[in-house]
């Protein structure tokens, strides 16, 4: 019986050791499986994060591309407007210079006409002044000669009166 007890204890001990070893193997397998699962989950999360980041980058690139396409037409319109504005500004400046020249030409023409008219009026004023002076001088001369004639006739009359008086006194 002692053999059987020893053998049963040995079997019990072996079962205990086997259970312990199996339990350790299972624990190692569980730990290994857990770490594999954790690594796989982490890798999956990282790959999903990378994929999400790549997707977001591509979305941003796509948005940039769409914005660039939209802005391209906007830029083209702006550059068209800018070049048109510059061209019209240059034309406006040319027109302003032309209008200024025409205005100055008209002013110069009007001034020249006024100056010629003023010169002609001064010339005519000189002519009229000379004519008036001649008329006044002729009138003054006529009056002078008329007065001179009256004075002479008065002197002649006085001389005649004196002769008559002398004649009458001598009588």
XYZ file of C-alpha atoms in Angstrom, residues 80 113 134:
3
model
C -7.281 91.393 -66.420
C -7.243 137.454 -80.726
C -6.194 167.990 -86.028
